[in-house]
Short mmCIF file of C-alpha atoms and ligand atoms in Angstrom, two decimals:
data_model
loop_
_atom_site.label_atom_id
_atom_site.label_comp_id
_atom_site.label_asym_id
_atom_site.label_seq_id
_atom_site.Cartn_x
_atom_site.Cartn_y
_atom_site.Cartn_z
CA MET A 3 -35.79 11.24 19.73
CA CYS A 4 -36.54 8.55 17.16
CA ARG A 5 -34.85 10.61 14.47
CA PHE A 6 -31.91 10.96 16.77
CA ILE A 7 -31.48 7.22 17.31
CA PHE A 8 -32.04 6.64 13.62
CA TYR A 9 -29.19 8.99 12.73
CA LEU A 10 -26.88 7.24 15.14
CA SER A 11 -27.44 3.83 13.67
CA LEU A 12 -26.92 5.30 10.22
CA CYS A 13 -23.22 5.75 10.79
CA VAL A 14 -21.95 3.67 7.90
CA SER A 15 -18.52 4.79 6.87
CA LEU A 16 -15.79 4.86 9.42
CA ILE A 17 -13.89 7.94 8.35
CA ASP A 18 -16.43 10.36 6.84
CA CYS A 19 -19.29 9.70 9.16
CA VAL A 20 -17.78 9.80 12.62
CA GLU A 21 -17.27 13.55 12.77
CA TRP A 22 -20.71 14.09 11.33
CA SER A 23 -22.34 11.83 13.94
CA LEU A 24 -20.53 13.60 16.74
CA SER A 25 -21.73 16.97 15.52
CA ILE A 26 -25.32 15.68 15.40
CA LEU A 27 -24.92 14.46 18.98
CA ARG A 28 -23.76 17.88 20.07
CA ASP A 29 -26.62 19.66 18.25
CA ILE A 30 -29.26 17.38 19.73
CA GLY A 31 -27.80 17.68 23.20
CA GLU A 32 -28.03 21.45 22.88
CA VAL A 33 -31.72 21.24 21.94
CA ILE A 34 -32.85 18.53 24.35
CA CYS A 35 -31.01 19.42 27.53
CA PRO A 36 -32.57 22.90 28.08
CA GLN A 37 -36.04 21.46 27.30
CA LEU A 38 -35.56 18.69 29.81
CA ALA A 39 -34.39 21.17 32.43
CA ARG A 40 -37.59 23.17 31.85
CA PHE A 41 -39.76 20.07 32.18
CA GLU A 42 -37.98 19.15 35.36
CA ALA A 43 -38.51 22.63 36.82
CA ILE A 44 -42.24 22.34 36.03
CA ASN A 45 -42.29 18.83 37.53
CA LYS A 46 -40.79 20.14 40.73
CA ILE A 47 -43.41 22.92 41.01
CA ILE A 48 -46.23 20.45 40.46
CA GLN A 49 -44.80 18.07 43.04
CA LEU A 50 -44.41 20.88 45.59
CA ASP A 51 -47.93 22.01 44.85
CA TYR A 52 -49.22 18.46 45.29
CA ASP A 53 -47.20 17.90 48.48
CA SER A 54 -48.45 21.08 50.12
CA ASP A 55 -52.05 20.17 49.27
CA ARG A 56 -51.68 16.57 50.41
CA ASN A 57 -54.64 16.81 52.76
CA ARG A 58 -56.88 18.48 50.24
CA ASP A 59 -59.22 16.36 48.11
CA CYS A 60 -57.82 15.97 44.65
CA ASP A 61 -60.00 18.08 42.37
CA SER A 62 -59.84 18.00 38.56
CA SER A 63 -56.91 20.45 38.27
CA CYS A 64 -55.01 18.42 40.86
CA ALA A 65 -55.71 15.25 38.80
CA ASP A 66 -54.42 16.98 35.66
CA SER A 67 -51.23 17.91 37.51
CA LEU A 68 -50.72 14.30 38.54
CA VAL A 69 -51.08 13.11 34.94
CA VAL A 70 -48.59 15.73 33.77
CA ALA A 71 -46.19 14.70 36.55
CA GLU A 72 -46.44 11.07 35.42
CA ILE A 73 -45.80 12.02 31.83
CA ILE A 74 -42.77 14.01 32.84
CA THR A 75 -41.43 11.16 34.95
CA ALA A 76 -41.84 8.82 31.97
CA LEU A 77 -40.15 11.35 29.74
CA ARG A 78 -37.28 11.62 32.18
CA GLU A 79 -36.84 7.85 32.21
CA HIS A 80 -37.01 7.74 28.45
CA TRP A 81 -34.45 10.51 28.15
CA ASP A 82 -32.13 8.90 30.71
CA GLU A 83 -32.28 5.67 28.79
CA ALA A 84 -31.74 7.38 25.45
CA ASN A 85 -29.01 9.50 26.93
CA ALA A 86 -27.18 6.46 28.24
CA ARG A 87 -27.33 4.92 24.78
CA VAL A 88 -26.19 8.16 23.25
CA LEU A 89 -23.26 8.43 25.63
CA GLN A 90 -22.30 4.85 24.95
CA ARG A 91 -22.45 5.45 21.22
CA LYS A 92 -20.57 8.71 21.61
CA ALA A 93 -17.76 6.95 23.48
CA GLN A 94 -17.70 4.38 20.69
CA LEU A 95 -17.63 7.12 18.05
CA ASP A 96 -14.84 8.94 19.87
CA ALA A 97 -12.80 5.76 19.90
CA MET A 98 -13.71 5.19 16.27
CA LEU A 99 -12.57 8.67 15.36
CA GLY A 100 -9.23 8.08 17.10
CA ASP A 101 -8.84 4.75 15.35
CA SER A 102 -9.80 6.27 11.99
CA GLN A 103 -7.25 9.01 12.40
CA ARG A 104 -4.55 6.52 13.36
CA TYR A 105 -5.49 4.33 10.42
CA GLU A 106 -5.48 7.27 8.03
CA ALA A 107 -2.09 8.47 9.28
CA ARG A 108 -0.58 4.99 8.78
CA ARG A 109 -2.19 4.70 5.36
CA ARG A 110 -0.75 8.05 4.31
CA ASP A 111 2.73 7.02 5.52
CA ALA A 112 2.57 3.78 3.55
CA ASP A 113 1.23 5.60 0.49
CA ALA A 114 4.05 8.17 0.61
CA TRP A 115 6.69 5.46 1.04
CA LEU A 116 5.25 3.38 -1.82
CA SER A 117 5.06 6.41 -4.12
CA ARG A 118 8.69 7.27 -3.39
CA MET A 119 9.83 3.71 -4.09
CA GLU A 120 7.67 3.41 -7.22
CA THR A 121 9.22 6.58 -8.59
CA ARG A 122 12.73 5.28 -7.86
CA LEU A 123 11.92 1.95 -9.53
CA ALA A 124 10.47 3.68 -12.59
CA GLY A 125 13.65 5.77 -12.90
CA MET A 126 15.96 2.73 -13.05
CA THR A 127 17.74 2.35 -16.38
CA PRO A 128 17.61 -0.94 -18.35
CA PRO A 129 20.43 -3.44 -17.61
CA GLY A 130 23.71 -2.01 -18.88
CA HIS A 131 26.11 -3.85 -21.13
CA THR A 132 29.37 -3.26 -19.33
CA ALA A 133 30.55 -4.91 -16.14
CA ASP A 134 30.91 -1.52 -14.37
CA VAL A 135 27.38 -0.43 -15.08
CA LEU A 136 25.94 -3.83 -14.18
CA GLU A 137 27.84 -3.89 -10.92
CA MET A 138 26.51 -0.46 -10.01
CA GLN A 139 22.98 -1.51 -10.98
CA LEU A 140 23.23 -4.68 -8.90
CA ARG A 141 24.32 -2.67 -5.86
CA GLU A 142 21.39 -0.33 -6.36
CA GLN A 143 19.01 -3.28 -6.79
CA LYS A 144 20.27 -4.94 -3.60
CA SER A 145 19.85 -1.87 -1.43
CA PHE A 146 16.39 -1.24 -2.90
CA HIS A 147 15.38 -4.83 -2.20
CA ALA A 148 16.69 -4.56 1.36
CA GLU A 149 14.58 -1.42 1.88
CA VAL A 150 11.49 -3.18 0.56
CA HIS A 151 12.17 -6.11 2.86
CA GLN A 152 12.61 -3.85 5.89
CA TYR A 153 9.33 -2.11 5.24
CA LYS A 154 7.46 -5.43 5.37
CA HIS A 155 7.11 -4.98 9.13
CA GLN A 156 5.19 -1.72 8.61
CA ILE A 157 2.93 -3.39 6.07
CA GLU A 158 2.21 -6.19 8.54
CA LEU A 159 1.43 -3.75 11.36
CA PHE A 160 -0.88 -1.87 9.03
CA GLY A 161 -2.64 -5.12 8.13
CA GLN A 162 -3.08 -5.93 11.83
CA LEU A 163 -4.54 -2.49 12.55
CA THR A 164 -6.98 -3.00 9.68
CA GLN A 165 -8.03 -6.43 10.97
CA ARG A 166 -8.54 -5.00 14.45
CA LEU A 167 -10.73 -2.16 13.14
CA ILE A 168 -12.79 -4.56 11.06
CA ALA A 169 -13.31 -6.78 14.12
CA VAL A 170 -14.15 -3.90 16.50
CA TYR A 171 -16.48 -2.15 14.06
CA ARG A 172 -18.10 -5.23 12.58
CA ASN A 173 -21.49 -3.46 12.81
CA ASP A 174 -20.23 -0.52 10.78
CA ASP A 175 -19.30 -0.51 7.14
CA THR A 176 -15.56 -1.06 6.83
CA THR A 177 -15.47 -1.64 3.07
CA ARG A 178 -13.44 1.49 2.49
CA ILE A 179 -10.63 0.62 4.85
CA LYS A 180 -10.60 -2.94 3.52
CA ARG A 181 -10.20 -1.62 0.01
CA ALA A 182 -7.58 0.98 0.99
CA THR A 183 -5.50 -1.67 2.78
CA GLU A 184 -5.83 -4.07 -0.13
CA SER A 185 -4.54 -1.39 -2.46
CA ILE A 186 -1.51 -0.76 -0.20
CA ASN A 187 -0.76 -4.51 -0.01
CA HIS A 188 -1.13 -4.87 -3.75
CA ARG A 189 1.30 -2.01 -4.44
CA TYR A 190 3.78 -3.42 -1.93
CA ASN A 191 3.68 -6.88 -3.54
CA GLU A 192 4.09 -5.36 -7.00
CA LEU A 193 7.12 -3.44 -5.77
CA ASN A 194 8.61 -6.61 -4.30
CA ASN A 195 7.93 -8.62 -7.48
CA SER A 196 9.36 -5.90 -9.73
CA ILE A 197 12.59 -5.59 -7.77
CA ILE A 198 13.01 -9.38 -7.71
CA ALA A 199 12.43 -9.46 -11.48
CA ARG A 200 15.00 -6.70 -11.94
CA GLY A 201 17.51 -8.71 -9.89
CA LYS A 202 16.96 -11.68 -12.22
CA ALA A 203 17.35 -9.52 -15.33
CA LEU A 204 20.59 -8.01 -13.99
CA HIS A 205 22.04 -11.40 -13.07
CA SER A 206 21.22 -12.80 -16.46
CA ALA A 207 22.81 -9.74 -18.10
CA VAL A 208 25.95 -10.36 -16.03
CA SER A 209 26.14 -14.01 -17.07
CA SER A 210 25.47 -13.09 -20.71
CA LEU A 211 28.28 -10.62 -20.51
CA GLN A 212 30.55 -13.28 -19.04
CA ASN A 213 29.50 -15.79 -21.73
CA PHE A 214 30.10 -13.23 -24.39
CA ASP A 215 33.47 -12.33 -22.89
CA ARG A 216 34.42 -16.02 -22.93
CA SER A 217 33.38 -16.53 -26.54
CA LEU A 218 35.13 -13.34 -27.53
CA GLU A 219 38.24 -14.54 -25.68
CA LYS A 220 38.12 -17.84 -27.57
CA PHE A 221 37.70 -16.00 -30.83
CA VAL A 222 40.63 -13.70 -30.09
CA ALA A 223 42.75 -16.72 -29.10
CA TRP A 224 41.84 -18.41 -32.36
CA LEU A 225 42.68 -15.23 -34.25
CA SER A 226 46.17 -15.10 -32.81
CA GLU A 227 46.67 -18.77 -33.69
CA ALA A 228 45.43 -17.97 -37.16
CA GLU A 229 47.87 -15.09 -37.39
CA SER A 230 50.83 -17.29 -36.63
CA LEU A 231 49.55 -19.78 -39.18
CA LEU A 232 49.37 -16.92 -41.66
CA ASP A 233 52.90 -15.87 -40.77
CA ALA A 234 54.11 -19.40 -41.44
CA ALA A 235 52.11 -19.59 -44.66
CA GLU A 236 53.58 -16.35 -45.95
CA ARG A 237 57.00 -17.90 -45.71
CA ASP A 238 55.78 -20.95 -47.68
CA PRO A 239 53.62 -20.04 -50.72
CA HIS A 240 52.45 -23.66 -51.17
CA LEU A 241 51.16 -23.77 -47.71
CA LEU A 242 49.61 -20.31 -48.12
CA LYS A 243 47.18 -21.28 -50.84
CA ARG A 244 45.88 -24.31 -49.06
CA SER A 245 45.89 -22.92 -45.53
CA VAL A 246 44.17 -19.67 -46.26
CA ALA A 247 41.33 -21.37 -48.02
CA LYS A 248 40.91 -24.38 -45.81
CA ASP A 249 42.30 -23.54 -42.37
CA LEU A 250 41.69 -19.84 -42.13
CA THR A 251 39.07 -18.24 -44.32
CA LEU A 252 36.25 -20.68 -43.77
CA PRO A 253 36.79 -21.10 -40.00
CA PHE A 254 37.22 -17.35 -39.68
CA HIS A 255 33.84 -16.75 -41.22
CA LEU A 256 32.22 -19.43 -39.14
CA LYS A 257 33.78 -18.29 -35.91
CA LEU A 258 33.11 -14.64 -36.53
CA HIS A 259 29.53 -15.49 -37.38
CA LEU A 260 29.13 -17.58 -34.21
CA THR A 261 30.66 -14.92 -32.01
CA LEU A 262 28.51 -12.20 -33.46
CA ASN A 263 25.42 -14.34 -33.23
CA HIS A 264 26.25 -15.12 -29.68
CA ALA A 265 26.74 -11.46 -28.93
CA LEU A 266 23.52 -10.40 -30.60
CA HIS A 267 21.53 -13.21 -29.07
CA GLU A 268 22.89 -12.95 -25.55
CA LEU A 269 23.13 -9.21 -25.45
CA PRO A 270 19.95 -8.06 -27.14
CA PHE A 271 20.37 -4.60 -25.66
CA CYS A 272 23.66 -4.06 -27.50
CA ASN A 273 23.61 -2.10 -30.69
CA ALA A 274 24.48 -4.61 -33.43
CA ASP A 275 26.27 -2.00 -35.56
CA SER A 276 28.56 -0.85 -32.81
CA LEU A 277 29.38 -4.47 -31.95
CA ILE A 278 30.29 -5.34 -35.51
CA VAL A 279 32.38 -2.22 -35.87
CA GLY A 280 34.07 -3.03 -32.57
CA LEU A 281 34.89 -6.56 -33.71
CA LEU A 282 36.15 -5.87 -37.20
C1 NAG B 6 8.76 -10.98 -2.18
O1 NAG B 6 8.30 -11.94 -3.09
C2 NAG B 6 8.91 -13.21 -2.93
C3 NAG B 6 8.47 -14.10 -4.09
O2 NAG B 6 7.24 -13.75 -4.59
C4 NAG B 6 8.53 -13.78 -1.58
O3 NAG B 6 9.11 -15.04 -1.40
C5 NAG B 6 9.03 -12.84 -0.52
O4 NAG B 6 8.61 -13.27 0.75
C6 NAG B 6 8.50 -11.44 -0.76
N1 NAG B 6 9.17 -10.54 0.14
C7 NAG B 6 8.53 -9.70 0.90
C8 NAG B 6 9.39 -8.82 1.74
O5 NAG B 6 7.31 -9.66 0.91
#
């Protein structure tokens, strides 16, 4: 009996231990119940014997029977008391098992969802360097972010379930579920932070592209001005000498240099060689 109670209070971990405790309860019930029934049958015989001999003086064997009857009555009370505690604990363990299974099912759902999203995030390509690609990537980022946001409700419900279990089973060890929930929350926050960071990177790539487009536009505008200056200079050799040196060659170098620098600085993901080839 003591061993029995000891085992019951040893239930430390919500998920692993509940099934085990229930099986111990069943085993012990199977051992104790038939024994108790036997004791009670004996008790009844002794009582009948005593009742029928009520008028007889109680000799030594009658006195022995009375002692045994008292012991059995005490045992019965002890068993009833223990049994009530066992039943109470069993009801608690049944509820615990149900809660553990619900918790585990929710945890698995969240884990599967997070894994799917983490894989999708890991498969996203770096920000592109054309408007088309960036636009597609921004659409993808937005819908991903919306999905993450929608799932927040599930994460909150899961957190509430965890808090409820910790409160209900404050006498049992809930470290494992605390840790499992923390890990889910951590992964969710990482996912949220990563997709926000990707949004920032994509927006900055878009504005770099726009800046670059503007500086390229300016450069091209300057080039066409320079061309007409060259045309004019070709018709006037005096002008040609001076203009090419002063108005065209030096500014051309400077502007080309600036534009390229701008491109390389703002668009670090562009291949410098292909840019230069594209420009010249
Ligand atoms: C994602 O993170 C941002 C900034 O850290 C925060 O403001 C926002 O509430 C988070 N979103 C979700 C759905 O948790």
